Amino acid sequence: MTSLPAPRTPDPKSAPAIRWGIVAPGGIARDWTAALHATTASRVTAVGSRAQDRAQAFADEFGVERAYGSYEQLVADDGIDAVYVASPHSEHRDHALLALEAGKPVLVEKAFTRNAAEAKDVIDAARRHGLLAMEAMWTRFLPHLDVVRQCLEQGLLGDVVAVEADHGQQLYPGGPQRLADPALAGGALLDLAIYPVSFAHLALGGFATVRATGTLAETGVDASETIAVVSPTGAIGTLSSTMLVKTPCAASVSGTAARLEVNGWFYRPNTVRLIDPDDRELDRHEPPAREHGLAYQAAEFARLLEQGRTESDLLPLDETLRIMQALDEVRAQLGVRFPGE
């Protein structure tokens, strides 16, 4: 019987302790800090916002030592080792560059920037300064994704022929205002489709062609899209996202010898099932009952920083750039353009 490999992912608790500064204390920053403090040795020691009272409220909630009323003060703090950029997509480039120019390594929320040109600006600055930079695509650093990665590396599935992944959440209308706002790089693509696109890019080894169709919201941002991709070897990917309804959020990788299925919330710590061509389950990987998934990316970053590395092998900067180029193609085909582009 064919079995799945065990994940090679180190326990986040084993990563070295570093001191973090946070740019923009919003919802994702709250979740990330809670995971960091619960399951790693690292701590957030400073937080910056455009409003002093907002920064102070976050600091009080999480026991953060210093709160600043500007991002410039935050990145100038000599008591932090790295900066986590948790602002809206529209601000990622400028905030990442602000940190890098101040000599601070950066973990930048996904999607990395609004577009590939901005991503290249950040990557070029990180390489020019010799500083660590990484996209906070947390799924790439989870144990169950390492199981998928090893299956691909070992050829356990045979020749990969098809990948499917979807991500839909009911976030419009009535959800966060930024998702409806073109000025904040809103829409389903950068918030939701980034997950299936990144997953497929890993599983397929990149995209040779990208074709998209979809619908727009009244404000001009994308509401839903279906993306068809073809890999350099001719394998296909069918990807979709929407901010109008909740979808199964499942993913699969199908090869000539077997397929992998991740059913429901595929981008979170999850079960991976290995299934043969006759639909018989051969093996499964089960995650621990409770995991703070966001901690894995922070732990990876801390290990890289201690090692003097400037990027992660699990999500290299050039791959982040290629993913942003694919997202640019989708937006161009949908007719979505952000102000200032």
Short mmCIF file of C-alpha atoms in Angstrom, two decimals:
data_model
loop_
_atom_site.label_atom_id
_atom_site.label_comp_id
_atom_site.label_asym_id
_atom_site.label_seq_id
_atom_site.Cartn_x
_atom_site.Cartn_y
_atom_site.Cartn_z
CA MET A 1 0.00 0.00 0.00
CA THR A 2 1.30 3.46 -0.91
CA SER A 3 1.57 5.81 2.06
CA LEU A 4 1.95 9.55 2.49
CA PRO A 5 5.24 11.01 3.69
CA ALA A 6 5.36 12.62 7.13
CA PRO A 7 5.65 16.40 7.15
CA ARG A 8 9.16 17.77 7.66
CA THR A 9 7.87 21.05 9.11
CA PRO A 10 9.61 22.02 12.36
CA ASP A 11 7.53 22.86 15.44
CA PRO A 12 7.11 26.67 15.57
CA LYS A 13 8.17 26.54 19.22
CA SER A 14 11.65 25.44 18.12
CA ALA A 15 12.28 28.61 16.07
CA PRO A 16 14.55 31.30 17.52
CA ALA A 17 13.00 34.27 19.27
CA ILE A 18 12.96 37.54 17.36
CA ARG A 19 11.41 40.93 18.08
CA TRP A 20 8.69 42.02 15.66
CA GLY A 21 7.27 45.40 14.76
CA ILE A 22 3.84 45.54 13.12
CA VAL A 23 2.77 48.03 10.48
CA ALA A 24 -1.03 48.50 10.63
CA PRO A 25 -2.79 46.80 13.58
CA GLY A 26 -5.88 45.48 11.76
CA GLY A 27 -7.70 42.15 11.81
CA ILE A 28 -5.00 40.01 10.23
CA ALA A 29 -2.39 41.57 12.53
CA ARG A 30 -4.51 40.56 15.52
CA ASP A 31 -4.78 36.94 14.35
CA TRP A 32 -1.09 36.79 13.50
CA THR A 33 0.01 38.23 16.84
CA ALA A 34 -2.23 35.86 18.77
CA ALA A 35 -0.70 32.88 16.93
CA LEU A 36 2.84 34.23 17.34
CA HIS A 37 2.51 34.73 21.09
CA ALA A 38 0.71 31.41 21.64
CA THR A 39 3.07 29.05 19.83
CA THR A 40 6.46 30.68 19.20
CA ALA A 41 9.23 32.23 21.29
CA SER A 42 9.04 35.47 19.31
CA ARG A 43 7.13 38.54 20.43
CA VAL A 44 5.68 41.70 18.97
CA THR A 45 7.56 44.46 20.77
CA ALA A 46 6.34 47.49 18.80
CA VAL A 47 3.31 48.47 16.73
CA GLY A 48 2.72 51.42 14.44
CA SER A 49 -0.46 52.99 13.12
CA ARG A 50 -1.47 56.29 11.57
CA ALA A 51 -3.45 56.86 14.78
CA GLN A 52 -1.65 56.74 18.15
CA ASP A 53 -4.77 55.61 20.02
CA ARG A 54 -5.26 52.67 17.63
CA ALA A 55 -1.66 51.57 18.07
CA GLN A 56 -1.96 51.92 21.85
CA ALA A 57 -5.17 49.87 21.98
CA PHE A 58 -3.44 47.05 20.09
CA ALA A 59 -0.39 47.29 22.38
CA ASP A 60 -2.58 47.12 25.47
CA GLU A 61 -4.45 44.08 24.17
CA PHE A 62 -1.33 42.04 23.33
CA GLY A 63 1.17 43.33 25.87
CA VAL A 64 3.28 45.13 23.27
CA GLU A 65 5.92 47.39 24.77
CA ARG A 66 5.84 50.37 22.39
CA ALA A 67 3.07 51.97 20.34
CA TYR A 68 3.75 54.57 17.65
CA GLY A 69 1.46 56.99 15.87
CA SER A 70 3.39 56.74 12.59
CA TYR A 71 4.95 54.03 10.49
CA GLU A 72 8.16 56.03 10.21
CA GLN A 73 8.64 55.83 13.99
CA LEU A 74 7.93 52.12 13.95
CA VAL A 75 10.53 51.19 11.33
CA ALA A 76 13.13 53.44 13.04
CA ASP A 77 12.82 51.47 16.29
CA ASP A 78 16.20 49.82 17.03
CA GLY A 79 14.46 47.37 19.35
CA ILE A 80 12.85 45.35 16.56
CA ASP A 81 14.47 42.74 14.35
CA ALA A 82 11.84 42.57 11.59
CA VAL A 83 8.66 44.22 10.35
CA TYR A 84 5.35 42.55 9.54
CA VAL A 85 3.41 44.58 6.95
CA ALA A 86 -0.30 44.00 7.61
CA SER A 87 -1.79 47.01 5.81
CA PRO A 88 -4.22 46.83 2.82
CA HIS A 89 -2.76 45.62 -0.50
CA SER A 90 -2.65 49.17 -1.81
CA GLU A 91 -0.05 50.10 0.83
CA HIS A 92 2.17 47.00 0.79
CA ARG A 93 4.80 48.35 -1.58
CA ASP A 94 5.31 51.65 0.22
CA HIS A 95 5.29 50.14 3.70
CA ALA A 96 7.67 47.33 2.73
CA LEU A 97 10.05 49.82 1.11
CA LEU A 98 9.84 52.05 4.19
CA ALA A 99 10.96 49.14 6.36
CA LEU A 100 13.68 47.96 3.98
CA GLU A 101 15.14 51.45 3.59
CA ALA A 102 15.31 51.58 7.41
CA GLY A 103 17.33 48.35 7.37
CA LYS A 104 14.52 46.08 8.57
CA PRO A 105 13.70 42.66 7.06
CA VAL A 106 10.04 42.33 6.04
CA LEU A 107 7.24 39.80 6.06
CA VAL A 108 4.59 41.21 3.73
CA GLU A 109 0.98 40.05 3.83
CA LYS A 110 -0.40 38.31 0.77
CA ALA A 111 -1.07 39.27 -1.87
CA PHE A 112 2.48 40.67 -1.80
CA THR A 113 1.57 43.92 -3.57
CA ARG A 114 -1.09 45.28 -5.95
CA ASN A 115 0.78 44.18 -9.04
CA ALA A 116 4.00 42.67 -10.35
CA ALA A 117 5.71 46.02 -10.89
CA GLU A 118 5.28 46.88 -7.22
CA ALA A 119 6.42 43.40 -6.22
CA LYS A 120 9.59 43.87 -8.26
CA ASP A 121 10.24 47.19 -6.50
CA VAL A 122 10.13 45.45 -3.11
CA ILE A 123 12.19 42.45 -4.25
CA ASP A 124 14.82 44.69 -5.84
CA ALA A 125 15.07 46.78 -2.66
CA ALA A 126 15.42 43.69 -0.46
CA ARG A 127 18.18 42.30 -2.68
CA ARG A 128 19.92 45.67 -2.92
CA HIS A 129 20.06 45.94 0.87
CA GLY A 130 20.76 42.23 1.41
CA LEU A 131 17.69 41.90 3.65
CA LEU A 132 15.26 39.04 4.19
CA ALA A 133 11.86 39.53 2.51
CA MET A 134 9.02 37.03 2.29
CA GLU A 135 5.38 36.93 1.27
CA ALA A 136 3.10 35.95 4.15
CA MET A 137 1.30 33.23 2.18
CA TRP A 138 0.92 31.19 5.36
CA THR A 139 -0.40 28.05 3.63
CA ARG A 140 2.98 27.42 1.99
CA PHE A 141 4.57 26.84 5.41
CA LEU A 142 1.98 24.47 6.92
CA PRO A 143 2.70 20.76 7.56
CA HIS A 144 -0.03 19.46 5.26
CA LEU A 145 1.39 21.49 2.36
CA ASP A 146 4.75 19.87 2.98
CA VAL A 147 3.01 16.51 2.58
CA VAL A 148 1.71 17.73 -0.79
CA ARG A 149 5.14 19.10 -1.71
CA GLN A 150 6.87 15.79 -0.94
CA CYS A 151 4.31 13.82 -2.95
CA LEU A 152 5.14 16.02 -5.93
CA GLU A 153 8.90 15.77 -5.37
CA GLN A 154 8.76 11.98 -5.05
CA GLY A 155 6.45 11.44 -8.03
CA LEU A 156 3.96 9.66 -5.78
CA LEU A 157 1.05 10.80 -7.97
CA GLY A 158 2.64 9.86 -11.26
CA ASP A 159 2.42 12.59 -13.89
CA VAL A 160 0.32 15.48 -12.60
CA VAL A 161 -2.47 16.16 -15.08
CA ALA A 162 -5.03 18.36 -13.29
CA VAL A 163 -5.30 20.68 -10.29
CA GLU A 164 -8.50 22.15 -8.91
CA ALA A 165 -8.95 24.69 -6.11
CA ASP A 166 -11.62 27.17 -5.07
CA HIS A 167 -12.02 29.86 -2.45
CA GLY A 168 -15.27 31.66 -1.85
CA GLN A 169 -16.36 33.69 1.17
CA GLN A 170 -19.52 35.77 1.59
CA LEU A 171 -17.81 39.13 2.03
CA TYR A 172 -19.67 41.43 -0.38
CA PRO A 173 -21.82 43.35 0.09
CA GLY A 174 -21.78 43.82 3.82
CA GLY A 175 -18.20 42.77 4.44
CA PRO A 176 -15.05 44.85 4.98
CA GLN A 177 -15.31 48.12 3.10
CA ARG A 178 -11.80 47.79 1.69
CA LEU A 179 -12.89 44.79 -0.42
CA ALA A 180 -15.25 47.01 -2.40
CA ASP A 181 -12.78 49.87 -2.83
CA PRO A 182 -10.56 50.02 -5.94
CA ALA A 183 -8.34 52.57 -4.20
CA LEU A 184 -7.49 49.91 -1.59
CA ALA A 185 -6.95 47.21 -4.27
CA GLY A 186 -10.18 45.49 -3.26
CA GLY A 187 -11.92 42.56 -4.89
CA ALA A 188 -11.85 38.80 -4.61
CA LEU A 189 -8.64 38.24 -6.55
CA LEU A 190 -5.98 39.57 -4.17
CA ASP A 191 -7.79 38.50 -1.01
CA LEU A 192 -9.25 35.12 -1.98
CA ALA A 193 -8.00 33.89 -5.37
CA ILE A 194 -4.42 34.27 -4.20
CA TYR A 195 -4.87 31.01 -2.26
CA PRO A 196 -5.90 28.72 -5.15
CA VAL A 197 -3.51 30.47 -7.52
CA SER A 198 -0.54 30.01 -5.17
CA PHE A 199 -1.53 26.38 -4.50
CA ALA A 200 -1.78 25.62 -8.22
CA HIS A 201 1.49 27.38 -8.95
CA LEU A 202 3.21 25.04 -6.50
CA ALA A 203 1.43 21.91 -7.75
CA LEU A 204 1.93 22.64 -11.45
CA GLY A 205 5.41 24.10 -11.29
CA GLY A 206 4.28 27.40 -12.78
CA PHE A 207 1.92 28.59 -15.52
CA ALA A 208 2.54 28.75 -19.25
CA THR A 209 -0.88 30.31 -19.97
CA VAL A 210 -3.55 32.02 -17.88
CA ARG A 211 -7.15 32.60 -19.02
CA ALA A 212 -9.85 34.20 -16.88
CA THR A 213 -13.49 35.16 -16.94
CA GLY A 214 -15.59 36.64 -14.19
CA THR A 215 -17.92 39.35 -12.92
CA LEU A 216 -17.38 42.77 -11.42
CA ALA A 217 -18.97 44.48 -8.43
CA GLU A 218 -20.71 47.83 -8.81
CA THR A 219 -17.57 49.59 -7.64
CA GLY A 220 -15.45 48.08 -10.43
CA VAL A 221 -13.50 45.52 -8.40
CA ASP A 222 -13.76 41.83 -9.26
CA ALA A 223 -16.53 39.94 -7.49
CA SER A 224 -15.93 36.43 -8.89
CA GLU A 225 -13.57 34.74 -11.32
CA THR A 226 -12.75 31.40 -12.85
CA ILE A 227 -9.14 30.99 -13.91
CA ALA A 228 -7.90 28.31 -16.29
CA VAL A 229 -4.16 27.74 -16.32
CA VAL A 230 -1.86 25.40 -18.23
CA SER A 231 1.54 24.37 -16.91
CA PRO A 232 4.75 24.21 -18.97
CA THR A 233 4.23 20.41 -19.20
CA GLY A 234 0.62 20.70 -20.37
CA ALA A 235 -1.14 19.98 -17.07
CA ILE A 236 -4.26 22.04 -16.41
CA GLY A 237 -5.56 23.95 -13.44
CA THR A 238 -9.13 25.08 -12.80
CA LEU A 239 -9.26 27.76 -10.12
CA SER A 240 -12.07 29.95 -8.85
CA SER A 241 -12.85 32.56 -6.24
CA THR A 242 -15.77 34.73 -5.24
CA MET A 243 -16.60 37.17 -2.48
CA LEU A 244 -20.35 36.71 -2.99
CA VAL A 245 -20.91 33.24 -1.46
CA LYS A 246 -19.20 30.61 0.66
CA THR A 247 -17.88 27.76 -1.49
CA PRO A 248 -16.39 24.37 -0.48
CA CYS A 249 -12.82 25.77 -0.47
CA ALA A 250 -11.44 22.40 -1.56
CA ALA A 251 -8.34 21.50 -3.53
CA SER A 252 -7.07 18.45 -5.40
CA VAL A 253 -4.02 17.38 -7.38
CA SER A 254 -4.66 14.51 -9.81
CA GLY A 255 -1.95 12.41 -11.39
CA THR A 256 -1.75 9.27 -13.47
CA ALA A 257 -1.03 7.09 -10.40
CA ALA A 258 -3.06 8.77 -7.65
CA ARG A 259 -4.60 12.01 -6.49
CA LEU A 260 -4.50 14.16 -3.38
CA GLU A 261 -7.61 15.75 -1.91
CA VAL A 262 -7.84 18.51 0.69
CA ASN A 263 -11.53 18.97 1.38
CA GLY A 264 -12.70 22.22 2.92
CA TRP A 265 -10.50 25.15 3.97
CA PHE A 266 -7.61 23.64 1.98
CA TYR A 267 -5.36 26.54 2.89
CA ARG A 268 -5.67 25.96 6.66
CA PRO A 269 -4.06 23.11 8.67
CA ASN A 270 -5.94 20.19 7.18
CA THR A 271 -6.36 16.55 6.26
CA VAL A 272 -4.71 15.33 3.06
CA ARG A 273 -6.12 12.14 1.49
CA LEU A 274 -4.24 9.96 -1.00
CA ILE A 275 -6.69 8.23 -3.37
CA ASP A 276 -6.01 5.73 -6.14
CA PRO A 277 -7.63 5.77 -9.63
CA ASP A 278 -10.40 3.44 -8.36
CA ASP A 279 -11.36 5.98 -5.66
CA ARG A 280 -9.91 3.89 -2.85
CA GLU A 281 -8.31 5.85 -0.04
CA LEU A 282 -4.72 4.67 0.37
CA ASP A 283 -3.64 6.91 3.24
CA ARG A 284 -4.33 10.20 4.96
CA HIS A 285 -2.44 12.86 6.86
CA GLU A 286 -4.30 14.32 9.84
CA PRO A 287 -3.23 17.61 11.41
CA PRO A 288 -3.16 18.11 15.18
CA ALA A 289 -6.56 18.91 16.66
CA ARG A 290 -5.60 22.52 17.35
CA GLU A 291 -3.00 24.45 15.40
CA HIS A 292 -2.19 28.14 15.15
CA GLY A 293 -1.45 28.01 11.45
CA LEU A 294 -0.19 31.57 11.12
CA ALA A 295 2.70 30.77 13.45
CA TYR A 296 4.45 28.56 10.88
CA GLN A 297 5.30 31.43 8.53
CA ALA A 298 6.62 33.53 11.42
CA ALA A 299 8.74 30.59 12.61
CA GLU A 300 10.13 30.07 9.10
CA PHE A 301 11.02 33.76 8.93
CA ALA A 302 12.77 33.65 12.33
CA ARG A 303 14.84 30.62 11.29
CA LEU A 304 15.84 32.28 8.01
CA LEU A 305 16.80 35.48 9.82
CA GLU A 306 19.01 33.60 12.29
CA GLN A 307 20.68 31.76 9.38
CA GLY A 308 21.41 35.00 7.53
CA ARG A 309 19.16 33.97 4.62
CA THR A 310 17.42 36.57 2.46
CA GLU A 311 14.53 34.45 1.13
CA SER A 312 12.69 31.20 1.72
CA ASP A 313 13.08 28.07 -0.40
CA LEU A 314 9.42 27.30 0.35
CA LEU A 315 8.29 30.49 -1.40
CA PRO A 316 11.17 32.17 -3.24
CA LEU A 317 10.82 35.82 -4.19
CA ASP A 318 10.96 35.01 -7.90
CA GLU A 319 7.96 32.71 -7.46
CA THR A 320 6.07 35.45 -5.61
CA LEU A 321 6.81 37.71 -8.59
CA ARG A 322 5.55 35.11 -11.10
CA ILE A 323 2.35 34.68 -9.10
CA MET A 324 1.82 38.45 -9.11
CA GLN A 325 2.33 38.43 -12.89
CA ALA A 326 -0.38 35.78 -13.21
CA LEU A 327 -2.74 37.87 -11.07
CA ASP A 328 -1.99 40.87 -13.30
CA GLU A 329 -3.02 38.80 -16.32
CA VAL A 330 -6.30 37.87 -14.66
CA ARG A 331 -7.12 41.48 -13.82
CA ALA A 332 -6.27 42.62 -17.33
CA GLN A 333 -8.61 40.01 -18.80
CA LEU A 334 -11.38 41.00 -16.38
CA GLY A 335 -10.87 44.70 -17.06
CA VAL A 336 -9.99 45.65 -13.47
CA ARG A 337 -7.55 48.49 -12.98
CA PHE A 338 -6.62 50.13 -9.68
CA PRO A 339 -6.22 53.93 -9.35
CA GLY A 340 -2.66 55.06 -10.02
CA GLU A 341 -1.62 51.99 -12.01
#
